[in-house]
Tab-separated table of C-alpha atoms in Angstrom:
chain	number	residue	atom	x	y	z
A	196	MET	CA	112.721	104.945	105.590
A	197	MET	CA	114.248	103.788	108.875
A	198	PRO	CA	113.162	105.682	112.030
A	199	PRO	CA	115.817	107.969	113.513
A	200	MET	CA	118.069	106.535	116.197
A	201	THR	CA	117.295	107.524	119.791
A	202	LEU	CA	119.391	107.708	122.931
A	203	GLN	CA	118.047	104.282	123.837
A	204	ASP	CA	119.352	102.990	120.512
A	205	ASP	CA	122.760	104.521	121.297
A	206	ALA	CA	122.947	102.529	124.534
A	207	ALA	CA	121.776	99.386	122.740
A	208	TYR	CA	124.417	99.770	120.051
A	209	LEU	CA	127.103	100.230	122.721
A	210	ALA	CA	125.981	96.966	124.352
A	211	LEU	CA	126.261	95.296	120.939
A	212	LYS	CA	129.748	96.698	120.265
A	213	THR	CA	131.033	95.497	123.650
A	214	HIS	CA	129.197	92.135	123.477
A	215	ASP	CA	127.791	92.891	126.933
A	216	ALA	CA	126.329	89.641	128.294
A	217	ARG	CA	124.252	91.519	130.868
A	218	PHE	CA	121.866	92.470	128.050
A	219	ASP	CA	121.568	88.936	126.701
A	220	GLY	CA	117.866	88.087	126.492
A	221	ARG	CA	116.866	91.715	127.045
A	222	LEU	CA	118.052	92.993	123.681
A	223	PHE	CA	117.942	91.598	120.144
A	224	VAL	CA	119.510	93.331	117.152
A	225	GLY	CA	118.032	93.108	113.664
A	226	VAL	CA	120.465	93.912	110.825
A	227	THR	CA	118.674	95.361	107.795
A	228	SER	CA	121.513	94.568	105.390
A	229	THR	CA	121.281	90.806	106.096
A	230	GLY	CA	117.714	90.326	107.363
A	231	ILE	CA	119.081	88.480	110.415
A	232	TYR	CA	118.649	89.226	114.123
A	233	CYS	CA	121.265	88.445	116.772
A	234	ARG	CA	121.939	88.454	120.489
A	235	PRO	CA	124.219	91.247	121.776
A	236	VAL	CA	126.860	88.602	122.589
A	237	CYS	CA	127.145	87.519	118.931
A	238	ARG	CA	130.786	87.416	117.795
A	239	VAL	CA	130.237	88.238	114.128
A	240	ARG	CA	131.577	91.534	112.820
A	241	THR	CA	129.645	94.389	114.403
A	242	PRO	CA	127.199	95.801	111.837
A	243	LEU	CA	127.036	99.480	110.996
A	244	ARG	CA	124.891	101.466	113.368
A	245	ARG	CA	122.565	102.686	110.636
A	246	ASN	CA	121.740	99.081	109.726
A	247	CYS	CA	120.639	98.098	113.249
A	248	ARG	CA	117.155	97.838	114.659
A	249	PHE	CA	116.674	96.957	118.315
A	250	PHE	CA	113.983	94.774	119.860
A	251	ALA	CA	113.026	93.753	123.387
A	252	ASN	CA	112.258	90.146	122.451
A	253	ALA	CA	112.754	87.626	119.681
A	254	ALA	CA	109.076	87.644	118.715
A	255	SER	CA	109.211	91.364	117.885
A	256	ALA	CA	112.295	90.841	115.705
A	257	GLU	CA	110.635	87.997	113.816
A	258	ARG	CA	107.397	89.950	113.412
A	259	SER	CA	109.489	92.643	111.678
A	260	GLY	CA	110.771	90.082	109.179
A	261	PHE	CA	114.176	89.179	110.643
A	262	ARG	CA	115.484	85.581	110.782
A	263	PRO	CA	117.453	84.175	113.766
A	264	CYS	CA	121.235	84.095	113.515
A	265	LEU	CA	122.685	80.603	113.068
A	266	ARG	CA	125.837	81.521	114.958
A	267	CYS	CA	124.710	83.185	118.207
A	268	ARG	CA	121.352	81.323	118.124
A	269	PRO	CA	118.723	83.547	119.804
A	270	GLU	CA	116.895	80.462	121.106
A	271	LEU	CA	119.708	80.004	123.655
A	272	SER	CA	119.353	83.431	125.260
A	273	PRO	CA	118.166	83.720	128.893
A	274	GLY	CA	114.599	84.759	129.562
A	275	LEU	CA	113.166	87.205	132.085
A	276	SER	CA	112.082	86.454	135.630
A	277	LEU	CA	108.526	87.310	136.594
A	278	THR	CA	109.169	90.611	138.382
A	279	ASP	CA	111.309	91.973	135.552
A	280	SER	CA	108.183	93.200	133.746
A	281	SER	CA	106.156	96.261	134.661
A	282	GLN	CA	103.170	94.298	133.382
A	283	VAL	CA	103.383	91.315	135.725
A	284	LEU	CA	100.111	89.937	134.410
A	285	ALA	CA	101.336	90.008	130.830
A	286	GLN	CA	104.592	88.381	131.895
A	287	HIS	CA	102.696	85.636	133.705
A	288	ALA	CA	100.641	85.052	130.562
A	289	ALA	CA	103.865	84.813	128.549
A	290	ARG	CA	105.145	82.210	130.999
A	291	LEU	CA	101.988	80.121	130.601
A	292	ILE	CA	102.163	80.396	126.799
A	293	GLU	CA	105.833	79.421	126.806
A	294	GLN	CA	105.103	76.438	129.058
A	295	ALA	CA	102.455	75.251	126.608
A	296	ALA	CA	104.782	75.768	123.636
A	297	ARG	CA	107.608	73.905	125.340
A	298	GLY	CA	105.277	71.094	126.348
A	299	GLY	CA	104.028	70.612	122.806
A	300	THR	CA	100.443	71.570	123.642
A	301	ASP	CA	98.108	74.178	122.169
A	302	PRO	CA	97.212	76.879	124.725
A	303	TYR	CA	93.666	78.251	124.757
A	304	LEU	CA	93.908	81.994	125.379
A	305	PRO	CA	90.450	82.431	127.005
A	306	GLU	CA	91.413	79.704	129.484
A	307	ILE	CA	94.688	81.482	130.295
A	308	ALA	CA	92.786	84.749	130.731
A	309	ALA	CA	90.282	83.107	133.091
A	310	ARG	CA	93.132	81.581	135.070
A	311	LEU	CA	94.640	85.047	135.503
A	312	GLY	CA	91.272	86.571	136.414
A	313	VAL	CA	90.882	88.871	133.382
A	314	THR	CA	88.931	88.855	130.131
A	315	ASP	CA	90.365	87.493	126.916
A	316	ARG	CA	90.230	90.951	125.322
A	317	HIS	CA	92.014	92.621	128.251
A	318	LEU	CA	94.756	90.001	128.225
A	319	ARG	CA	95.386	90.502	124.501
A	320	ARG	CA	95.589	94.262	124.996
A	321	ILE	CA	98.038	94.274	127.907
A	322	PHE	CA	100.074	91.482	126.325
A	323	ARG	CA	100.630	93.564	123.216
A	324	GLN	CA	101.455	96.639	125.318
A	325	ALA	CA	104.033	94.737	127.361
A	326	HIS	CA	105.625	92.574	124.658
A	327	GLY	CA	104.940	94.417	121.395
A	328	VAL	CA	103.393	91.343	119.751
A	329	THR	CA	100.173	89.365	119.987
A	330	PRO	CA	100.006	86.170	122.067
A	331	ILE	CA	99.778	84.130	118.846
A	332	ASP	CA	102.961	85.719	117.470
A	333	TYR	CA	104.718	85.077	120.781
A	334	LEU	CA	103.616	81.430	120.785
A	335	SER	CA	104.739	80.927	117.186
A	336	THR	CA	108.204	82.331	117.933
A	337	GLN	CA	108.636	80.127	121.007
A	338	ARG	CA	107.697	77.031	119.036
A	339	LEU	CA	109.950	77.792	116.093
A	340	LEU	CA	112.955	78.700	118.252
A	341	LEU	CA	112.562	75.445	120.185
A	342	ALA	CA	112.359	73.557	116.883
A	343	LYS	CA	115.484	75.342	115.648
A	344	GLN	CA	117.386	74.312	118.778
A	345	LEU	CA	116.311	70.680	118.460
A	346	LEU	CA	117.238	70.586	114.771
A	347	THR	CA	120.662	72.024	115.575
A	348	ASP	CA	121.606	70.116	118.724
A	349	THR	CA	119.863	66.737	118.452
A	350	ASP	CA	119.386	63.879	116.001
A	351	MET	CA	115.614	63.812	116.524
A	352	PRO	CA	113.789	63.137	113.237
A	353	VAL	CA	112.092	66.199	111.787
A	354	THR	CA	108.674	64.665	112.451
A	355	GLN	CA	109.492	64.291	116.162
A	356	VAL	CA	110.854	67.835	116.269
A	357	ALA	CA	107.561	69.079	114.840
A	358	LEU	CA	105.558	67.275	117.515
A	359	ALA	CA	107.915	68.227	120.369
A	360	SER	CA	107.618	71.907	119.414
A	361	GLY	CA	103.823	71.821	119.391
A	362	HIS	CA	103.063	71.735	115.664
A	363	ALA	CA	99.965	69.708	114.796
A	364	SER	CA	101.364	68.294	111.565
A	365	LEU	CA	104.614	68.079	109.619
A	366	ARG	CA	103.059	70.032	106.758
A	367	ARG	CA	102.142	72.955	109.015
A	368	PHE	CA	105.565	72.815	110.653
A	369	ASN	CA	107.375	72.975	107.319
A	370	ALA	CA	105.139	75.815	106.130
A	371	ALA	CA	105.649	77.880	109.306
A	372	PHE	CA	109.408	77.294	109.245
A	373	MET	CA	109.686	78.249	105.589
A	374	GLN	CA	107.536	81.344	105.998
A	375	ARG	CA	109.445	82.659	109.015
A	376	TYR	CA	113.016	81.482	108.329
A	377	ARG	CA	112.988	81.121	104.507
A	378	LEU	CA	114.331	77.567	104.511
A	379	ASN	CA	112.836	74.233	105.444
A	380	PRO	CA	113.858	72.280	108.585
A	381	SER	CA	115.927	69.714	106.685
A	382	ALA	CA	117.857	72.487	104.909
A	383	LEU	CA	118.651	74.122	108.259
A	384	ARG	CA	120.002	70.848	109.615
A	385	LYS	CA	122.179	70.355	106.520
A	386	GLN	CA	123.469	73.927	106.743
A	387	VAL	CA	124.413	73.463	110.397
A	388	ALA	CA	126.185	70.198	109.574
A	389	CYS	CA	128.196	71.954	106.840
A	390	ASP	CA	129.128	74.765	109.233
A	391	ALA	CA	130.334	72.284	111.870
A	392	PRO	CA	131.929	69.296	110.102
A	393	GLN	CA	133.863	68.456	113.272
A	394	ARG	CA	130.583	67.248	114.828
A	395	PRO	CA	129.424	64.471	112.496
A	396	ASP	CA	127.827	62.606	115.418
A	397	ARG	CA	125.980	65.744	116.551
A	398	SER	CA	127.360	65.191	120.053
A	399	THR	CA	127.266	68.819	121.155
A	400	PRO	CA	124.912	69.083	124.150
A	401	LEU	CA	121.868	71.267	124.377
A	402	ARG	CA	122.811	74.703	125.679
A	403	LEU	CA	121.173	77.220	127.990
A	404	ALA	CA	122.629	80.696	128.509
A	405	TYR	CA	122.615	82.941	131.577
A	406	ARG	CA	123.606	86.508	132.412
A	407	PRO	CA	126.836	86.904	134.386
A	408	PRO	CA	127.862	87.081	137.107
A	409	TYR	CA	126.627	83.692	138.276
A	410	ASP	CA	127.443	82.246	141.700
A	411	THR	CA	128.308	78.812	140.336
A	412	ALA	CA	130.107	77.719	143.506
A	413	GLY	CA	127.156	78.648	145.708
A	414	VAL	CA	124.573	76.853	143.550
A	415	LEU	CA	126.621	73.668	143.228
A	416	ARG	CA	127.431	73.650	146.945
A	417	PHE	CA	123.717	73.970	147.724
A	418	MET	CA	122.922	71.038	145.427
A	419	ALA	CA	125.802	68.885	146.667
A	420	GLN	CA	124.736	69.257	150.307
A	421	ARG	CA	121.245	67.985	149.433
A	422	ALA	CA	122.077	65.399	146.743
A	423	LEU	CA	120.298	62.060	147.272
A	424	PRO	CA	122.431	58.961	146.615
A	425	GLY	CA	121.086	57.072	143.624
A	426	VAL	CA	118.974	60.036	142.477
A	427	GLU	CA	121.439	62.930	142.227
A	428	ALA	CA	125.173	63.530	142.091
A	429	VAL	CA	127.314	66.667	141.939
A	430	ASP	CA	130.835	66.355	140.570
A	431	GLY	CA	132.915	69.477	139.928
A	432	LEU	CA	130.903	71.764	137.649
A	433	GLU	CA	128.408	69.016	136.835
A	434	MET	CA	125.087	67.929	138.292
A	435	ARG	CA	123.343	64.788	137.091
A	436	ARG	CA	120.157	63.102	138.221
A	437	THR	CA	117.371	60.687	137.357
A	438	LEU	CA	114.010	62.071	136.338
A	439	ARG	CA	110.408	61.011	135.805
A	440	TRP	CA	108.498	63.413	133.543
A	441	PRO	CA	104.798	63.554	132.560
A	442	HIS	CA	104.307	64.247	128.855
A	443	GLN	CA	101.031	64.220	126.936
A	444	GLY	CA	99.431	61.513	129.063
A	445	GLN	CA	102.591	59.423	129.455
A	446	LEU	CA	105.246	59.113	132.145
A	447	LEU	CA	108.774	59.249	130.728
A	448	ALA	CA	111.783	58.195	132.806
A	449	GLY	CA	115.483	58.774	132.273
A	450	TRP	CA	118.403	60.910	133.350
A	451	LEU	CA	119.894	64.317	132.701
A	452	GLN	CA	123.403	65.709	132.955
A	453	ALA	CA	123.977	69.463	133.381
A	454	ARG	CA	127.434	71.049	133.311
A	455	PHE	CA	128.420	74.686	133.772
A	456	VAL	CA	130.707	76.247	131.169
A	457	PRO	CA	131.582	79.581	132.868
A	458	LEU	CA	133.716	80.897	129.998
A	459	ARG	CA	130.653	80.808	127.744
A	460	ASN	CA	128.073	81.777	130.406
A	461	GLU	CA	126.200	78.598	129.538
A	462	LEU	CA	124.819	75.418	131.040
A	463	HIS	CA	125.311	72.372	128.797
A	464	LEU	CA	122.765	69.590	129.013
A	465	GLY	CA	122.805	65.914	128.128
A	466	LEU	CA	119.500	64.038	128.165
A	467	ALA	CA	118.440	60.392	128.078
A	468	PRO	CA	116.875	59.473	124.707
A	469	ALA	CA	113.688	58.432	126.526
A	470	LEU	CA	113.180	62.035	127.699
A	471	LEU	CA	113.665	63.687	124.287
A	472	PRO	CA	109.929	63.903	123.461
A	473	ALA	CA	109.587	66.268	126.441
A	474	VAL	CA	112.844	68.134	125.842
A	475	GLY	CA	111.161	71.522	125.446
A	476	SER	CA	109.439	71.498	128.817
A	477	ILE	CA	112.499	69.972	130.505
A	478	LEU	CA	114.723	72.759	129.159
A	479	GLN	CA	112.279	75.328	130.492
A	480	ARG	CA	112.222	73.657	133.912
A	481	LEU	CA	116.022	73.573	134.041
A	482	ARG	CA	116.105	77.318	133.428
A	483	HIS	CA	114.100	77.581	136.651
A	484	ALA	CA	116.049	74.902	138.550
A	485	PHE	CA	119.336	76.744	137.960
A	486	ASP	CA	117.711	80.231	138.004
A	487	LEU	CA	119.239	81.052	134.623
A	488	ASP	CA	116.815	83.914	133.867
A	489	ALA	CA	117.800	86.042	136.876
A	490	ASP	CA	119.300	89.468	136.206
A	491	PRO	CA	122.070	90.276	138.715
A	492	ALA	CA	122.050	93.926	137.600
A	493	LEU	CA	118.593	94.238	139.183
A	494	ILE	CA	119.042	91.889	142.133
A	495	ASP	CA	122.538	92.544	143.493
A	496	PRO	CA	122.031	96.285	144.250
A	497	CYS	CA	119.007	95.408	146.411
A	498	LEU	CA	121.070	93.034	148.564
A	499	VAL	CA	124.011	95.269	149.468
A	500	THR	CA	122.852	95.461	153.111
A	501	LEU	CA	123.014	91.690	153.603
A	502	PRO	CA	125.479	90.718	156.353
A	503	GLY	CA	128.738	89.125	155.311
A	504	THR	CA	130.863	89.433	152.195
A	505	PRO	CA	128.901	90.370	149.067
A	506	ARG	CA	128.494	87.483	146.653
A	507	PRO	CA	127.825	88.711	143.084
A	508	GLY	CA	125.345	86.764	141.003
A	509	LEU	CA	123.360	85.068	143.766
A	510	ARG	CA	120.887	82.513	142.437
A	511	VAL	CA	117.924	80.716	144.003
A	512	PRO	CA	118.269	76.968	143.307
A	513	GLY	CA	114.848	75.904	142.087
A	514	ALA	CA	113.273	72.511	141.449
A	515	VAL	CA	113.566	70.075	138.570
A	516	ASP	CA	110.686	68.073	140.070
A	517	GLY	CA	108.381	70.349	142.057
A	518	PHE	CA	106.681	67.567	144.018
A	519	GLU	CA	110.013	66.006	144.985
A	520	THR	CA	111.348	69.316	146.252
A	521	ALA	CA	108.163	70.008	148.239
A	522	VAL	CA	108.441	66.562	149.871
A	523	ARG	CA	112.031	67.225	150.835
A	524	ILE	CA	111.086	70.608	152.292
A	525	ILE	CA	108.451	68.911	154.463
A	526	LEU	CA	111.026	66.340	155.596
A	527	GLY	CA	113.266	69.271	156.546
A	528	GLN	CA	110.807	70.702	159.064
A	529	GLN	CA	112.610	71.318	162.374
A	530	VAL	CA	115.666	69.209	161.433
A	531	THR	CA	119.048	69.890	159.863
A	532	VAL	CA	119.794	69.657	156.150
A	533	ALA	CA	121.756	66.453	156.781
A	534	ALA	CA	118.897	64.867	158.731
A	535	ALA	CA	116.365	65.790	156.033
A	536	ARG	CA	118.663	64.252	153.427
A	537	THR	CA	118.834	61.024	155.444
A	538	LEU	CA	115.035	60.796	155.657
A	539	ALA	CA	114.684	61.492	151.921
A	540	ARG	CA	117.283	58.806	151.164
A	541	ARG	CA	115.283	56.262	153.171
A	542	LEU	CA	112.095	57.257	151.348
A	543	VAL	CA	113.801	56.712	147.987
A	544	ALA	CA	115.169	53.319	149.076
A	545	GLU	CA	111.724	52.222	150.267
A	546	LEU	CA	109.420	53.562	147.544
A	547	GLY	CA	111.594	54.673	144.618
A	548	GLN	CA	111.734	52.574	141.456
A	549	ALA	CA	115.009	51.229	140.062
A	550	ILE	CA	116.255	52.662	136.747
A	551	GLU	CA	119.233	51.922	134.497
A	552	THR	CA	121.525	54.828	133.583
A	553	PRO	CA	125.054	55.154	132.167
A	554	PHE	CA	126.187	56.515	135.545
A	555	ALA	CA	127.243	54.214	138.378
A	556	ASP	CA	125.909	56.618	141.015
A	557	LEU	CA	122.406	56.999	139.505
A	558	ASP	CA	120.048	54.025	139.771
A	559	ARG	CA	116.847	55.205	141.471
A	560	LEU	CA	113.834	57.406	140.745
A	561	PHE	CA	112.322	59.585	143.449
A	562	PRO	CA	108.875	58.190	144.352
A	563	SER	CA	105.930	59.800	142.594
A	564	ALA	CA	102.962	61.488	144.244
A	565	ALA	CA	100.810	58.450	143.458
A	566	GLU	CA	103.321	56.068	145.053
A	567	ILE	CA	103.565	58.088	148.266
A	568	ALA	CA	99.800	58.545	148.444
A	569	ALA	CA	99.232	54.784	148.029
A	570	ALA	CA	101.724	53.715	150.709
A	571	THR	CA	100.406	52.923	154.180
A	572	PRO	CA	101.287	55.482	156.892
A	573	GLU	CA	102.940	52.668	158.866
A	574	ARG	CA	105.289	51.861	155.985
A	575	ILE	CA	106.463	55.468	155.746
A	576	GLY	CA	106.589	55.851	159.529
A	577	ARG	CA	109.011	52.929	159.823
A	578	LEU	CA	111.571	55.086	158.016
A	579	GLY	CA	111.873	57.325	161.078
A	580	ILE	CA	109.470	59.997	159.799
A	581	VAL	CA	107.207	61.284	162.574
A	582	ARG	CA	103.445	60.838	162.288
A	583	GLN	CA	102.673	64.522	161.676
A	584	ARG	CA	105.057	64.672	158.734
A	585	VAL	CA	103.753	61.418	157.305
A	586	ALA	CA	100.279	62.975	157.317
A	587	ALA	CA	101.593	66.118	155.608
A	588	LEU	CA	103.456	64.109	152.952
A	589	GLN	CA	100.473	61.970	152.081
A	590	ALA	CA	98.031	64.894	152.105
A	591	LEU	CA	100.241	66.748	149.634
A	592	ALA	CA	100.752	63.605	147.539
A	593	ARG	CA	97.001	63.018	147.244
A	594	GLU	CA	96.349	66.600	146.127
A	595	VAL	CA	99.165	66.533	143.552
A	596	ALA	CA	98.234	63.074	142.221
A	597	ALA	CA	94.625	64.246	141.767
A	598	GLY	CA	95.756	67.413	139.965
A	599	ARG	CA	94.237	69.730	142.560
A	600	ILE	CA	97.653	71.236	143.398
A	601	GLU	CA	100.256	71.959	140.718
A	602	LEU	CA	103.855	72.479	141.767
A	603	HIS	CA	105.750	74.321	139.035
A	604	PRO	CA	106.659	77.962	138.229
A	605	ALA	CA	103.597	78.554	136.023
A	606	ALA	CA	101.134	77.538	138.754
A	607	ASP	CA	98.968	80.327	140.154
A	608	LEU	CA	100.852	81.624	143.181
A	609	GLY	CA	97.957	82.847	145.325
A	610	SER	CA	95.663	79.842	144.974
A	611	THR	CA	98.561	77.380	145.346
A	612	LEU	CA	99.732	78.990	148.594
A	613	LEU	CA	96.170	78.896	149.965
A	614	ALA	CA	95.838	75.215	149.041
A	615	LEU	CA	99.148	74.386	150.713
A	616	ARG	CA	98.219	76.233	153.894
A	617	ALA	CA	95.016	74.186	154.089
A	618	LEU	CA	96.923	70.890	154.296
A	619	PRO	CA	97.665	69.305	157.691
A	620	GLY	CA	101.205	69.685	158.985
A	621	ILE	CA	102.182	72.441	156.552
A	622	GLY	CA	102.928	75.767	158.196
A	623	GLU	CA	104.163	79.099	156.926
A	624	TRP	CA	107.855	78.091	156.902
A	625	THR	CA	107.080	75.202	154.553
A	626	VAL	CA	104.796	77.325	152.381
A	627	GLN	CA	107.423	80.050	151.961
A	628	LEU	CA	110.192	77.609	151.025
A	629	ILE	CA	107.952	75.886	148.475
A	630	ALA	CA	107.127	79.319	147.037
A	631	LEU	CA	110.849	80.142	146.970
A	632	ARG	CA	112.165	76.951	145.356
A	633	VAL	CA	109.208	75.429	143.501
A	634	LEU	CA	106.897	78.281	142.484
A	635	ALA	CA	109.730	80.699	141.548
A	636	TRP	CA	108.417	83.553	143.713
A	637	PRO	CA	111.441	85.877	144.017
A	638	ASP	CA	109.971	87.679	147.044
A	639	ALA	CA	109.319	84.599	149.213
A	640	PHE	CA	110.803	84.951	152.681
A	641	ALA	CA	110.849	82.389	155.504
A	642	ALA	CA	111.140	84.765	158.473
A	643	SER	CA	111.006	81.934	161.022
A	644	ASP	CA	113.827	79.915	159.438
A	645	ILE	CA	116.501	79.256	162.032
A	646	GLY	CA	119.285	79.865	159.511
A	647	VAL	CA	117.838	83.234	158.530
A	648	LEU	CA	117.457	84.248	162.179
A	649	ASN	CA	120.982	83.146	163.098
A	650	ALA	CA	122.493	84.979	160.124
A	651	LEU	CA	120.684	88.164	161.192
A	652	GLY	CA	121.545	87.687	164.876
A	653	LEU	CA	117.835	87.712	165.795
A	654	ARG	CA	115.348	85.495	167.605
A	655	ASP	CA	112.126	87.241	166.613
A	656	PRO	CA	110.694	86.360	163.148
A	657	ALA	CA	108.741	89.629	163.136
A	658	LYS	CA	111.970	91.601	163.402
A	659	ALA	CA	113.520	89.485	160.649
A	660	ALA	CA	110.527	90.197	158.402
A	661	ALA	CA	110.801	93.921	159.144
A	662	GLN	CA	114.525	93.961	158.286
A	663	ALA	CA	113.825	92.033	155.078
A	664	GLU	CA	111.595	94.829	153.754
A	665	ALA	CA	114.763	96.479	152.455
A	666	TRP	CA	115.355	93.510	150.134
A	667	ARG	CA	111.985	93.525	148.325
A	668	PRO	CA	111.172	92.291	145.706
A	669	TRP	CA	114.137	89.908	145.905
A	670	ARG	CA	113.785	88.499	149.424
A	671	ALA	CA	114.172	84.911	148.162
A	672	TYR	CA	117.700	85.813	147.080
A	673	ALA	CA	118.278	87.351	150.499
A	674	VAL	CA	117.393	83.984	152.098
A	675	ILE	CA	120.028	82.234	149.968
A	676	GLY	CA	122.565	84.939	150.815
A	677	LEU	CA	121.867	84.623	154.540
A	678	TRP	CA	122.265	80.845	154.425
A	679	GLN	CA	125.584	81.260	152.632
A	680	THR	CA	126.721	83.709	155.315
A	681	LEU	CA	126.362	80.949	157.908
A	682	GLU	CA	128.201	78.464	155.692
A	683	ASP	CA	131.079	80.925	155.248
A	684	LYS	CA	131.429	81.170	159.043
A	685	SER	CA	131.448	77.390	159.596
């Protein structure tokens, strides 16, 4: 017998009936009459209320025996930012597991537990309390949903899809897919092709969803002001760039093309064939770079006291390449955005490698940590970069190249901030902006930033920090809002 509906189920069913995109990624609906689970934005006929079961995540729906919908595609739904969970530790563990799944590697749970400072047993317990499934179930769902997306949206051979989604062998991949989804990978691809005959070349881009509202204009303006010639370009609703990506002991190089489709609340992605083996981890990083997992329903009410006109759906532009963004933040110390961009452009021209792309405005890779570390200080100094910043750049590059500092959202926040503070020429302003843009810390706040102080009409960073207490735990979004206030006045 089905359990009786609760008031919470009533609200969930209302969100389903109205196709409310604010609940996308927070709610999944299993339909007992079909055995399929959907996103609340699914446009199929609304099922009867008595046939609906509601879940907080896709893994819980699959554990209960439901298969993902082929129309709304649960693998496209936005995720949750770190502070969305009352069990922050369990959410951080989920992020590490997802990173491993997307990178095609096999996470070792005791190692994750040690990294988070808890025992393996404690991590399993709080993970199940927070997510309703075991870490292994969560990992399996992430891998299979990634595989489903690659089978649907790319021409990658099934064997490559299996490897890219972290399955050790094709046999195990086929068995897991059949057990969970009741059809094999090749049958899914054929079924999708039959459902969409207008796409014989499978040219539809990869898709990433977000919860509206989304400040598209603000994000693209931010990126356009900082775009490096040869490396990045912003054109209308599109951003494209070159990219070097480490993957299973190799360095892949290529390009990506991301375009907003506001009517669908989606970001559409095109990717160079050379980057496809790492597509899972790149998709995850793009969710961070465009802050697609943010929930405006939680964030916007906390920012109502920001000066200036309210801007619904504020986002924090993150980092596609964490090291690159950290370098550009260091170059921005005590200079304008335009001046920092000029210095970064010179660095790319001097040390960046050439690359061929289908875009006339993309022909250069940003220099790697190893390349910057190996350059002589005099060579970098000739670009107009002062000695102190050259020392900071090369100190950071050496630590990143040696693997002693990791610059991505799954890196441990506390230890990474301590390591950054220990480097020469890196002060608190730099540390906070790296935490804000690279480490995805939603409460980072650069109180001494001149733009923040000017927007608040203050000169004392301590007073700015005190005023920012009202915006916790979303002070990073407050920084973006304050910067936009100044831009609106100019």
